[in-house]
Coordinates of C-alpha atoms in Angstrom, one line a residue:
M1 CA -56.3 116.9 32.3
T2 CA -55.5 113.2 32.7
I3 CA -52.5 111.6 31.0
P4 CA -54.6 109.5 28.5
V5 CA -56.5 112.6 27.4
F6 CA -53.2 114.5 27.0
L7 CA -51.7 111.6 25.0
A8 CA -54.8 111.5 22.8
A9 CA -54.6 115.2 22.1
L10 CA -50.9 115.0 21.4
A11 CA -51.4 112.1 19.0
F12 CA -53.7 114.1 16.9
A13 CA -51.6 117.3 17.0
W14 CA -48.3 115.5 16.4
P15 CA -48.5 115.0 12.6
L16 CA -49.3 118.8 12.2
L17 CA -46.3 119.6 14.3
G18 CA -44.3 117.1 12.3
A19 CA -45.4 118.8 9.1
A20 CA -44.2 122.2 10.4
I21 CA -40.8 120.8 11.4
V22 CA -40.3 118.9 8.2
M23 CA -41.2 121.9 6.1
A24 CA -38.9 124.2 8.1
A25 CA -35.9 121.7 8.1
P26 CA -33.1 122.1 5.6
S27 CA -33.7 119.9 2.5
P28 CA -30.7 117.5 3.2
R29 CA -32.1 116.6 6.7
S30 CA -35.8 116.7 5.9
R31 CA -36.2 113.0 5.2
E32 CA -34.4 112.0 8.5
T33 CA -36.5 114.5 10.4
A34 CA -39.7 113.2 8.8
I35 CA -38.9 109.6 9.7
W36 CA -38.3 110.5 13.4
M37 CA -41.5 112.5 13.6
A38 CA -43.5 109.7 12.0
G39 CA -42.0 107.1 14.2
A40 CA -42.9 109.1 17.3
G41 CA -46.4 109.5 15.9
C42 CA -46.7 105.7 15.7
A43 CA -45.6 105.3 19.3
L44 CA -48.2 107.9 20.4
A45 CA -51.0 106.1 18.3
V46 CA -50.1 102.8 20.0
A47 CA -50.2 104.4 23.4
V48 CA -53.6 105.9 22.7
F49 CA -54.9 102.5 21.7
L50 CA -53.5 100.8 24.8
F51 CA -54.6 103.6 27.2
P52 CA -57.8 105.2 25.8
A53 CA -58.9 108.6 26.9
T54 CA -61.9 107.6 29.0
G55 CA -64.6 110.2 29.2
A56 CA -63.6 112.0 26.0
E57 CA -66.6 111.7 23.7
G58 CA -65.8 110.1 20.4
W59 CA -62.2 109.2 21.3
D60 CA -62.5 105.8 22.9
D61 CA -66.0 104.6 21.9
D62 CA -64.7 101.9 19.5
P63 CA -61.3 100.1 19.7
V64 CA -61.5 99.4 16.0
Q65 CA -61.4 103.2 15.4
R66 CA -58.4 103.6 17.6
A67 CA -56.6 100.7 16.0
G68 CA -57.4 102.2 12.6
R69 CA -55.7 105.4 13.5
V70 CA -52.6 103.3 14.5
M71 CA -52.7 101.9 10.9
L72 CA -52.8 105.5 9.5
A73 CA -49.8 106.4 11.6
F74 CA -47.8 103.4 10.3
G75 CA -48.8 104.3 6.8
L76 CA -47.3 107.7 7.3
L77 CA -44.1 106.2 8.6
L78 CA -43.8 103.9 5.6
T79 CA -44.5 106.7 3.2
V80 CA -41.7 108.9 4.5
M81 CA -39.3 106.0 4.7
E82 CA -39.7 104.9 1.1
N83 CA -39.5 108.4 -0.4
G84 CA -36.3 110.4 -0.9
T85 CA -35.4 114.0 -0.1
L86 CA -37.8 116.5 -1.6
K87 CA -37.0 120.1 -2.3
D88 CA -40.6 121.2 -2.4
R89 CA -41.4 122.1 1.2
L90 CA -45.2 121.8 0.9
L91 CA -45.0 118.4 -0.8
R92 CA -42.7 116.9 1.8
G93 CA -45.1 118.1 4.5
L94 CA -48.2 116.9 2.8
P95 CA -48.2 113.3 4.1
H96 CA -48.1 114.6 7.7
V97 CA -50.9 117.1 7.0
S98 CA -53.2 114.6 5.3
T99 CA -52.6 112.0 8.0
A100 CA -53.4 114.6 10.7
L101 CA -56.6 115.7 9.1
A102 CA -57.6 112.1 8.4
G103 CA -57.2 111.3 12.1
L104 CA -59.2 114.3 13.1
A105 CA -62.0 113.4 10.7
C106 CA -62.2 109.9 12.3
V107 CA -62.4 111.2 15.8
T108 CA -65.1 113.9 15.5
P109 CA -68.3 113.0 17.3
D110 CA -70.4 114.2 14.3
P111 CA -69.5 112.4 11.0
I112 CA -70.7 115.5 9.1
V113 CA -67.8 117.5 10.7
G114 CA -65.5 114.6 9.7
L115 CA -66.6 114.9 6.1
G116 CA -65.8 118.6 6.2
I117 CA -62.3 117.9 7.5
L118 CA -61.8 115.4 4.7
E119 CA -62.9 118.1 2.2
A120 CA -60.3 120.4 3.7
A121 CA -57.6 117.7 3.4
L122 CA -58.6 117.2 -0.2
A123 CA -58.5 120.9 -1.0
Y124 CA -55.1 121.3 0.6
G125 CA -53.6 118.3 -1.2
V126 CA -55.0 119.5 -4.5
F127 CA -53.5 123.0 -3.9
V128 CA -50.1 121.4 -3.3
F129 CA -50.4 119.2 -6.4
S130 CA -51.7 121.8 -8.8
R131 CA -49.2 124.6 -8.0
P132 CA -46.8 123.6 -10.9
A133 CA -47.7 125.1 -14.3
G134 CA -50.2 123.0 -16.3
Q135 CA -51.5 121.0 -13.3
A136 CA -54.7 123.0 -12.6
R137 CA -56.8 120.7 -14.8
A138 CA -55.6 117.6 -13.0
G139 CA -56.3 119.3 -9.7
W140 CA -59.8 120.2 -10.7
A141 CA -60.5 116.5 -11.6
L142 CA -59.4 115.4 -8.1
V143 CA -61.5 118.0 -6.4
R144 CA -64.5 117.2 -8.5
T145 CA -64.4 113.4 -7.8
G146 CA -63.8 113.8 -4.0
S147 CA -66.4 116.6 -3.7
V148 CA -69.1 114.6 -5.4
G149 CA -68.4 111.7 -3.0
I150 CA -68.7 114.0 0.0
F151 CA -71.9 115.6 -1.4
L152 CA -73.5 112.2 -1.8
V153 CA -72.7 111.2 1.7
L154 CA -74.0 114.5 3.1
A155 CA -77.2 114.2 1.1
G156 CA -77.7 110.7 2.5
L157 CA -77.2 111.9 6.0
L158 CA -79.9 114.5 5.5
L159 CA -82.4 111.9 4.5
P160 CA -84.4 109.8 7.0
A161 CA -82.3 107.3 8.8
A162 CA -82.3 103.7 7.6
S163 CA -84.2 104.6 4.4
A164 CA -83.2 103.0 1.1
P165 CA -82.3 106.3 -0.6
A166 CA -80.2 107.4 2.3
G167 CA -78.3 104.1 2.4
L168 CA -77.6 104.1 -1.3
M169 CA -76.4 107.7 -1.5
M170 CA -74.1 107.3 1.4
A171 CA -72.7 104.0 0.1
C172 CA -72.1 105.5 -3.4
G173 CA -70.3 108.5 -1.8
L174 CA -68.1 106.4 0.4
V175 CA -67.2 104.2 -2.4
M176 CA -65.9 107.2 -4.3
L177 CA -64.1 108.6 -1.2
A178 CA -62.4 105.2 -0.5
G179 CA -60.9 105.3 -4.0
L180 CA -62.6 102.1 -5.0
T181 CA -61.7 101.6 -8.7
P182 CA -63.2 102.2 -11.2
F183 CA -65.5 104.5 -9.2
G184 CA -63.0 106.5 -7.1
Q185 CA -60.1 108.9 -7.4
P186 CA -58.3 109.2 -10.8
W187 CA -54.8 108.6 -9.5
R188 CA -52.0 109.4 -12.0
E189 CA -48.9 110.5 -10.2
E190 CA -46.9 108.6 -7.6
N191 CA -47.1 111.5 -5.2
D192 CA -50.9 111.1 -5.1
T193 CA -50.4 108.5 -2.4
Y194 CA -49.2 111.3 -0.1
L195 CA -52.8 112.4 0.1
F196 CA -55.0 109.4 -0.8
L197 CA -53.6 106.7 1.4
P198 CA -54.8 108.4 4.7
F199 CA -57.8 109.9 2.8
A200 CA -59.2 106.6 1.7
G201 CA -58.3 105.0 5.1
A202 CA -60.3 107.7 6.9
A203 CA -63.3 107.1 4.5
L204 CA -63.3 103.4 5.5
L205 CA -63.2 104.2 9.2
L206 CA -66.0 106.8 8.8
S207 CA -68.1 104.2 6.9
M208 CA -68.3 102.1 10.1
R209 CA -69.7 105.0 12.0
M210 CA -72.3 105.8 9.4
R211 CA -73.8 102.3 9.3
A212 CA -76.5 103.1 11.8
H213 CA -77.9 105.9 9.6
G214 CA -77.6 104.0 6.4
G215 CA -79.5 100.8 7.3
D216 CA -79.7 97.6 5.3
A217 CA -79.5 99.4 2.0
F218 CA -76.2 100.9 3.0
D219 CA -74.7 97.5 3.9
T220 CA -76.0 95.8 0.8
A221 CA -74.7 98.6 -1.5
L222 CA -71.2 98.4 0.1
V223 CA -71.0 94.7 -0.4
A224 CA -72.2 95.0 -4.0
A225 CA -69.7 97.7 -4.8
G226 CA -66.8 95.8 -3.2
L227 CA -67.8 92.6 -4.9
A228 CA -68.0 94.4 -8.3
S229 CA -64.5 95.8 -7.8
V230 CA -63.1 92.4 -6.9
W231 CA -64.5 90.8 -10.1
L232 CA -63.4 93.7 -12.2
T233 CA -59.9 93.1 -11.0
A234 CA -60.2 89.4 -11.8
C235 CA -61.5 90.1 -15.3
A236 CA -58.8 92.7 -16.1
G237 CA -56.0 90.2 -15.4
R238 CA -52.3 91.3 -15.7
S239 CA -52.9 94.2 -18.0
G240 CA -52.1 97.7 -17.0
E241 CA -55.7 98.3 -16.1
G242 CA -55.6 95.1 -14.0
L243 CA -52.6 96.3 -12.0
R244 CA -54.3 99.6 -11.4
L245 CA -57.4 97.9 -10.1
F246 CA -55.4 95.4 -8.0
R247 CA -53.7 98.2 -5.9
T248 CA -57.1 99.0 -4.4
F249 CA -57.9 95.3 -3.8
P250 CA -57.8 95.7 0.0
S251 CA -60.2 98.7 -0.1
A252 CA -62.7 96.6 -2.0
L253 CA -62.5 93.8 0.6
A254 CA -62.7 96.3 3.4
L255 CA -65.9 97.7 2.1
I256 CA -67.4 94.2 1.8
A257 CA -66.4 93.7 5.4
V258 CA -68.0 96.9 6.5
G259 CA -71.2 96.0 4.7
A260 CA -71.1 92.5 6.4
R261 CA -70.5 94.2 9.8
A262 CA -67.1 92.5 10.1
D263 CA -65.3 95.6 11.4
V264 CA -62.2 93.7 12.7
A265 CA -61.8 92.2 9.2
A266 CA -62.1 95.7 7.7
L267 CA -59.4 96.8 10.1
L268 CA -57.0 94.1 8.9
F269 CA -57.7 95.0 5.3
L270 CA -57.1 98.7 6.2
C271 CA -53.7 97.6 7.5
G272 CA -53.0 96.0 4.1
W273 CA -54.2 99.2 2.4
C274 CA -52.0 101.5 4.4
L275 CA -48.8 99.4 4.2
A276 CA -49.1 97.6 0.9
G277 CA -51.8 99.4 -1.2
G278 CA -51.5 102.3 -3.6
N279 CA -48.4 102.4 -5.8
R280 CA -46.6 99.8 -3.7
S281 CA -48.7 97.0 -5.3
G282 CA -46.1 96.4 -8.0
R283 CA -43.6 95.1 -5.4
S284 CA -43.5 91.4 -4.7
W285 CA -43.9 91.6 -1.0
A286 CA -46.8 94.1 -1.3
A287 CA -48.5 91.9 -4.0
R288 CA -48.4 88.9 -1.7
A289 CA -50.0 90.9 1.1
L290 CA -52.7 92.4 -1.2
A291 CA -53.4 88.9 -2.5
C292 CA -54.2 87.8 1.1
F293 CA -51.3 85.4 1.4
P294 CA -50.4 84.2 4.9
P295 CA -49.3 85.2 7.5
G296 CA -50.1 88.9 6.8
A297 CA -53.0 90.9 8.2
P298 CA -55.1 90.7 5.0
F299 CA -55.0 86.9 5.1
V300 CA -56.4 86.9 8.6
G301 CA -59.0 89.5 7.6
C302 CA -60.1 87.3 4.7
L303 CA -60.7 84.4 7.0
L304 CA -62.7 86.6 9.4
L305 CA -64.7 88.1 6.5
L306 CA -65.6 84.8 5.1
S307 CA -66.7 83.5 8.5
M308 CA -69.0 86.5 8.8
L309 CA -70.3 86.4 5.2
S310 CA -71.4 82.8 5.6
D311 CA -73.9 84.0 8.2
W312 CA -74.9 87.0 6.0
S313 CA -75.4 85.3 2.7
W314 CA -74.0 82.0 1.3
S315 CA -74.3 83.1 -2.3
V316 CA -72.3 86.3 -1.7
T317 CA -69.7 84.2 0.2
V318 CA -69.3 81.9 -2.8
L319 CA -69.0 84.9 -5.2
T320 CA -66.5 86.6 -2.9
V321 CA -64.3 83.5 -2.6
A322 CA -64.4 82.9 -6.3
G323 CA -63.6 86.5 -7.1
I324 CA -60.7 86.6 -4.7
L325 CA -59.2 83.4 -6.2
C326 CA -59.6 84.6 -9.7
A327 CA -58.2 88.1 -8.9
V328 CA -55.1 86.5 -7.2
V329 CA -54.5 84.0 -10.1
R330 CA -55.0 86.5 -12.9
A331 CA -53.7 89.8 -11.5
V332 CA -50.6 88.8 -9.5
P333 CA -47.5 88.0 -11.6
V334 CA -46.2 84.4 -11.1
E335 CA -42.8 85.7 -10.1
G336 CA -44.4 87.9 -7.5
F337 CA -45.0 84.9 -5.2
T338 CA -41.3 83.9 -5.0
Q339 CA -39.2 87.0 -5.3
D340 CA -38.2 89.1 -2.3
L341 CA -39.6 86.9 0.5
W342 CA -37.9 89.3 2.8
P343 CA -37.5 92.9 1.4
E344 CA -34.0 94.4 1.2
D345 CA -35.2 98.0 1.8
A346 CA -35.9 99.3 5.3
A347 CA -39.5 100.4 4.4
G348 CA -40.4 97.0 3.0
R349 CA -39.0 95.3 6.1
V350 CA -41.0 97.6 8.4
A351 CA -44.2 97.0 6.3
C352 CA -43.8 93.2 6.4
S353 CA -43.1 93.2 10.1
V354 CA -46.2 95.3 10.9
L355 CA -48.4 93.2 8.6
V356 CA -47.3 89.9 10.2
L357 CA -47.5 91.3 13.8
T358 CA -51.0 92.7 13.1
G359 CA -52.2 89.4 11.7
F360 CA -51.1 87.7 14.9
L361 CA -52.0 90.3 17.5
V362 CA -55.5 91.3 16.3
P363 CA -56.9 87.7 16.6
L364 CA -55.2 87.5 20.0
A365 CA -56.8 90.8 21.1
M366 CA -60.2 89.5 19.9
M367 CA -59.7 86.4 22.2
L368 CA -58.8 88.6 25.1
G369 CA -61.9 90.8 24.5
A370 CA -60.1 93.9 23.3
F371 CA -62.5 94.1 20.2

């Protein structure tokens, strides 16, 4: 076994090992242990990106997929940094388990197997959430939504490749799995991000691999769904519903990028989703990142997306630009642009640093031919 293959295997097994250690650690030290394990996982993910496992089928076929798994690893680090000590052993190990299963789902040679792993991640997360008394009904709602999405994608994969029904069914299923509001997961509790940040990230990465089977109908449906979500966010404004829609703003833009075949732009939006999406959208630094303000990764992704969309369709480009501008003006609070230019908490500083570095390094890697 070569060293790159060993590193790749270790990178996928590390979050599961981290989950076991975090759940076994005493409660007062569990958060510190989780941070160290997540930090080591980030280092392993970066090493796998820089030194791919050549000859291992499905592991190094696409640098965007490897970079996406780096984003999932940093999303895990930020999640454990910004949460305090938890007494529930299963709950504090859930981010590690869901990230591990999301990474495995992305690396499987067969996307159908990846969908099965995502279903297992969803079932485990719902089991953890629904153990307290009175939570069974909420758990059933989560399973139902995610399972419907997986069923639609599987049904599309069973239909003839590049046919319109196959593309539409796959796109509808992936939109639900990615949590694209108002079509996706009915998030309610803050702990839901433990499961759905990596879950939705894996769905976005899988959508890139399913493009060949979906055909033109798949691309068009993803662009239409993402554009609809962008305009719904713009129309909702600063209401409670508008803020709920705005937290999945990078997911909507990422699906538009996947449909326009701008995978690097989708990767940059995935970075914004993992580090600023979900329940972090109420913080000023996260709101600026989600609103595609420079110099963060979503801003660079927006530039790349618009450059690709102009070749795909000028009318869609104009609608996308107008929707982004309206959503930013109407959904982001005015004070969100000026407060906390540099976050005071460690998690916010790590997130901002990674967002800025990714925004600079990814275009540089494109010029060097890495993507």
